[in-house]
Each structure stands twice: as structure tokens, then as C-alpha cells.
Coordinates of C-alpha atoms in Angstrom, one line a residue:
M47 CA 119.7 96.1 109.9
A48 CA 116.7 94.5 111.5
P49 CA 115.6 91.3 109.6
R50 CA 112.3 91.4 107.4
K51 CA 109.3 90.7 109.8
L52 CA 107.6 87.3 109.6
I53 CA 103.6 87.0 110.2
A54 CA 103.0 83.3 110.9
G55 CA 99.4 81.6 111.2
N56 CA 99.2 79.0 113.8
W57 CA 95.6 77.3 112.9
K58 CA 96.5 74.8 115.7
M59 CA 93.8 72.0 115.6
N60 CA 91.2 74.0 113.5
L61 CA 89.9 74.1 110.0
L62 CA 88.7 71.2 107.6
K63 CA 90.2 71.1 103.8
A64 CA 87.5 73.3 102.2
E65 CA 87.7 76.1 104.7
G66 CA 91.7 76.0 104.6
E67 CA 91.7 76.1 100.9
A68 CA 89.3 79.5 101.1
L69 CA 91.5 81.0 103.7
V70 CA 94.6 80.4 101.8
R71 CA 93.1 81.7 98.5
A72 CA 91.9 84.7 100.3
L73 CA 95.5 85.4 101.6
G74 CA 97.0 84.8 98.2
G75 CA 94.3 87.4 96.9
S76 CA 95.5 90.2 99.4
L77 CA 99.1 89.2 98.7
S78 CA 98.7 90.0 95.2
G79 CA 97.1 93.5 95.4
T80 CA 98.8 96.5 96.6
P81 CA 100.3 97.7 98.5
K82 CA 101.9 94.8 99.7
P83 CA 102.8 94.3 103.3
A84 CA 106.6 94.4 104.7
C85 CA 106.8 91.3 105.7
D86 CA 106.8 87.6 105.0
V87 CA 103.5 85.2 105.5
L88 CA 103.6 82.1 106.8
V89 CA 100.4 79.7 107.5
C90 CA 100.9 76.4 109.7
P91 CA 97.7 74.5 109.3
P92 CA 97.3 70.8 110.6
F93 CA 98.9 67.8 109.4
T94 CA 95.8 67.1 107.3
L95 CA 95.6 70.1 105.2
L96 CA 99.6 70.2 104.5
G97 CA 99.5 68.4 101.2
A98 CA 96.4 70.1 100.0
L99 CA 97.5 73.6 100.7
A100 CA 101.0 73.0 99.3
P101 CA 100.2 73.9 95.8
L102 CA 97.6 76.7 96.7
C103 CA 100.8 78.0 98.8
R104 CA 103.4 77.9 96.2
E105 CA 100.9 79.8 93.7
T106 CA 100.3 82.5 96.2
G107 CA 103.5 83.6 97.6
L108 CA 102.6 82.1 100.9
A109 CA 105.1 80.1 102.8
L110 CA 103.9 76.8 104.4
G111 CA 104.8 75.5 107.8
A112 CA 103.8 72.4 110.2
Q113 CA 102.7 72.6 113.9
D114 CA 105.3 70.1 115.1
C115 CA 107.5 67.3 114.1
H116 CA 109.2 63.8 115.5
A117 CA 113.0 63.9 116.3
K118 CA 113.3 60.8 114.5
S119 CA 113.6 61.1 111.0
S120 CA 111.5 57.8 110.6
G121 CA 110.4 54.7 112.6
A122 CA 108.0 53.0 114.6
F123 CA 106.4 56.2 115.9
T124 CA 102.6 55.5 115.6
G125 CA 100.9 59.0 114.8
D126 CA 103.7 61.1 114.6
V127 CA 105.2 63.0 111.9
A128 CA 109.1 63.2 110.8
A129 CA 110.5 66.3 109.5
P130 CA 111.5 65.1 105.9
M131 CA 107.7 64.2 105.5
L132 CA 107.0 67.7 106.1
A133 CA 109.4 68.8 103.5
D134 CA 108.1 66.3 101.2
A135 CA 104.9 67.7 101.5
G136 CA 106.1 71.1 100.8
C137 CA 106.6 72.8 103.9
S138 CA 109.5 75.6 104.6
H139 CA 109.0 75.9 108.6
V140 CA 108.1 73.6 111.5
I141 CA 106.9 75.2 115.0
V142 CA 108.8 73.1 117.9
G143 CA 108.2 73.9 121.3
H144 CA 104.7 75.6 121.4
S145 CA 103.7 75.9 125.2
E146 CA 100.6 73.6 124.2
R147 CA 103.2 70.8 123.3
R148 CA 105.3 71.6 126.3
S149 CA 102.3 71.6 128.8
L150 CA 99.9 69.0 127.1
H151 CA 102.4 66.4 126.0
G152 CA 105.0 66.9 128.4
E153 CA 107.7 68.0 126.1
D154 CA 111.0 69.1 127.7
N155 CA 113.7 71.4 126.5
A156 CA 115.7 68.1 125.4
T157 CA 112.8 67.0 123.4
V158 CA 112.6 70.4 121.4
K159 CA 116.2 70.7 120.8
A160 CA 116.2 67.3 119.4
K161 CA 112.8 68.2 117.4
A162 CA 114.6 71.4 115.9
E163 CA 117.7 69.5 115.1
A164 CA 115.7 67.5 113.2
A165 CA 113.9 70.2 111.6
L166 CA 117.5 71.5 110.4
A167 CA 118.6 68.3 109.3
A168 CA 115.7 67.9 107.1
G169 CA 116.1 71.4 105.3
L170 CA 113.5 73.0 107.3
V171 CA 113.5 76.5 109.3
A172 CA 112.7 75.8 112.9
I173 CA 110.2 77.9 115.0
V174 CA 111.2 77.7 118.4
C175 CA 109.1 78.7 121.1
V176 CA 109.8 79.8 124.5
G177 CA 107.6 81.5 127.0
E178 CA 106.8 81.7 130.9
T179 CA 103.9 80.9 133.0
E180 CA 102.0 83.4 135.0
A181 CA 103.4 82.2 138.1
E182 CA 106.9 82.3 136.6
R183 CA 106.2 85.9 135.5
D184 CA 104.8 86.8 139.1
S185 CA 108.0 85.5 140.5
G186 CA 109.8 88.2 138.9
K187 CA 112.4 85.6 137.3
A188 CA 110.5 85.5 133.8
E189 CA 113.5 86.9 131.4
E190 CA 116.0 84.6 133.7
I191 CA 113.6 81.6 133.1
V192 CA 112.9 82.1 129.2
V193 CA 116.5 82.9 128.6
A194 CA 117.6 79.6 130.4
Q195 CA 114.9 77.6 128.5
L196 CA 115.9 79.2 125.0
L197 CA 119.5 78.1 125.5
A198 CA 118.4 74.6 126.4
S199 CA 116.2 74.5 123.5
L200 CA 118.5 75.5 120.6
P201 CA 119.6 73.2 118.2
Q202 CA 123.0 72.7 117.4
G203 CA 124.5 74.6 114.1
A204 CA 121.7 76.9 114.1
S205 CA 121.6 80.6 112.2
A206 CA 119.7 83.3 111.3
K207 CA 118.8 81.4 108.3
T208 CA 117.4 78.0 109.7
L209 CA 116.1 79.5 113.2
V210 CA 113.3 81.4 114.4
V211 CA 112.3 82.2 118.1
A212 CA 109.1 82.8 119.2
Y213 CA 108.5 84.3 122.9
E214 CA 105.1 83.3 123.9
P215 CA 103.9 84.0 127.5
V216 CA 101.8 81.3 128.4
W217 CA 99.5 83.3 130.3
A218 CA 98.6 85.5 127.2
I219 CA 97.7 82.6 124.8
G220 CA 93.9 82.7 124.0
T221 CA 93.3 84.7 126.8
G222 CA 93.1 88.1 125.5
R223 CA 96.0 89.3 127.9
T224 CA 98.8 90.6 126.6
P225 CA 102.3 91.8 128.3
T226 CA 102.8 95.6 128.5
V227 CA 105.2 97.0 125.6
E228 CA 107.6 97.0 128.3
Q229 CA 107.7 93.3 129.1
V230 CA 107.7 92.5 125.3
A231 CA 110.6 94.7 124.9
D232 CA 112.8 93.8 127.8
M233 CA 112.1 89.8 127.2
H234 CA 112.9 90.2 123.5
A235 CA 116.0 92.2 124.4
A236 CA 117.0 89.5 126.6
L237 CA 116.7 86.9 124.0
R238 CA 118.8 88.6 121.6
K239 CA 121.5 89.5 123.9
A240 CA 121.5 85.8 125.0
L241 CA 121.5 84.7 121.2
G242 CA 124.3 86.8 120.8
G243 CA 126.4 84.8 123.1
V244 CA 125.9 82.0 121.1
L245 CA 125.3 82.8 117.3
S246 CA 127.5 84.9 115.7
D247 CA 124.5 86.4 113.0
A248 CA 121.9 86.7 116.0
A249 CA 121.3 90.2 115.1
G250 CA 119.6 88.8 111.9
L251 CA 117.3 85.9 113.3
R252 CA 114.1 86.6 113.6
L253 CA 112.5 86.8 117.1
L254 CA 108.6 86.6 117.0
Y255 CA 106.0 87.7 119.8
G256 CA 102.6 85.6 120.1
G257 CA 100.2 85.6 122.8
S258 CA 96.6 87.1 122.0
V259 CA 97.9 88.9 119.1
K260 CA 95.3 90.8 117.1
P261 CA 94.4 93.9 114.8
G262 CA 94.0 96.1 117.5
N263 CA 97.5 95.6 119.2
A264 CA 99.4 94.0 116.5
A265 CA 100.8 97.6 115.1
E266 CA 102.1 98.4 118.7
L267 CA 103.6 95.1 119.2
L268 CA 105.6 95.0 116.1
A269 CA 107.0 98.1 116.5
V270 CA 108.8 97.2 119.5
A271 CA 112.5 96.9 119.2
N272 CA 113.5 93.4 118.6
V273 CA 110.3 92.4 117.5
D274 CA 110.8 90.7 114.0
G275 CA 107.2 89.5 113.5
A276 CA 104.4 87.7 115.4
L277 CA 103.1 84.2 116.0
V278 CA 99.1 84.4 115.6
G279 CA 97.0 81.9 117.0
G280 CA 93.1 82.3 117.1
A281 CA 93.1 85.5 114.6
S282 CA 95.0 83.7 111.6
L283 CA 91.7 81.6 111.2
S284 CA 90.1 84.7 109.9
H285 CA 91.3 86.4 106.7
G286 CA 90.1 89.9 107.8
D287 CA 92.2 90.0 111.0
F288 CA 95.2 87.9 110.2
W289 CA 95.3 90.5 107.2
A290 CA 95.0 93.0 109.3
I291 CA 98.0 91.9 111.3
C292 CA 100.1 91.7 108.2
Q293 CA 99.4 95.1 107.1
S294 CA 100.4 96.7 110.4
C295 CA 104.1 95.8 109.5
G296 CA 104.0 98.2 107.1

């Protein structure tokens, strides 16, 4: 049986406290109504909002996640945030290895793996992101490249309960472009097969698609085999758009 779908909103470096609270309250109001979407709903605000939004998320049934963590549990790392601090703030999930972290901050697979292991050690679910650039897609080796990226980024001791994998083609993030349904299906099938070689419960692990997910394409993408949800960027900042994506789960 396919895992229950997860719709995760990555707010990136957006929204101030009043805006974040208003968005969570609106989403909570929708969650309390009927019919309820056939998915779990997660929001990943900036670090500054986690403490303020944790109580609201608990009240409304939303899961709370962070957008990054450090590989160490504490220490002299000015400006960084440790995974135990995120758990202490009320988070259940943390995104690691997003392409913006990989490209803008020079994070390699070993760094992403270390961060994911720190997340698991703190009791968090790690959302490990992988994806190819446009040049890598055009090379005809996208699946080979992304599978290798995934296997090198996987934390030791991961399971379907502690790990989520998000496939985000770099060339589709924030561009309005999306891969074809066939390309998404092929990549997710390749990732599931690769995970099956290293995890005994790979069939139950959530594989999310991300990259310009919006209300107009969500239902089609979420119906693809091995797509167990979505990691949503820009559309997650709008209650109407994000909720429409959640409702696309059925």
C-alpha cells in the first residue's frame, strides 16, 4: 500500500510573524472543515517564526518543520541552528540538501548526509532533497546523477518513519516549468528502486515531487506512481493555492 501523502510548504526566506500566524490560522481553519484532504500537511517557516508558530500548529493539526540544520548538536557555529534546538522549538521535520543550499552555500552530499543524521539523532524526520540541473537533464543522465546524489546523501539508520525524499529538478524550482508526467514517473521509479536496495521498508517511504507545483498541475503530478506528496515553494505562501494543492490529494 502506498504511504499517505504529505504536502509540505517551504516558505523559504518569506513572511513576518503576523503574516505567518495568519497563514497558519487560515490553514488550520481549512483543516478543521470537511471534507478533509487525504494527506498530512507540513509547513516549514523561517527559523524566526518556529517558536511563535509551534503552538498554533499543535492546535490546528499542522506539522511544523525547519528549512535546514547544522550537522553538530551544539558548538561555536555562529548563525547556525542545531537539530536538537529545532526539536525543542516544536519541529517534527527538517529539510536538508535543498538545491538552494547545495548551490548557494556549497553543500555537498557528505554535508547533507551529516545534517540528515543529526536530524535523525534529534528525533526529527529528515526531508532529503535531490535533483538535477538543466545541463544534467540535457545530458541524458539525469536518473543516474540523481540516484547517485540520493545514495550519497542518505543518513545511516534511516527508515520510512524517519526519512522523506524530495525530488526537485533544479531547473523547475521557481521557474514555472515542470517536467513531463513521464519524466517525473521515471525519476520516482528510479529513486524507489534505488531505495529498495538499501532500505527494507522502501515501499513505505514518502517520495515527494517539488518544482513549480501549483493548483493547476498538482492533481496530475500527485496521481503519478511513486509520488507520495509535494514539496511546495511559492504556492505555499498563499492559503488558497496551498490548500488547493492539499485538496488535490483527494
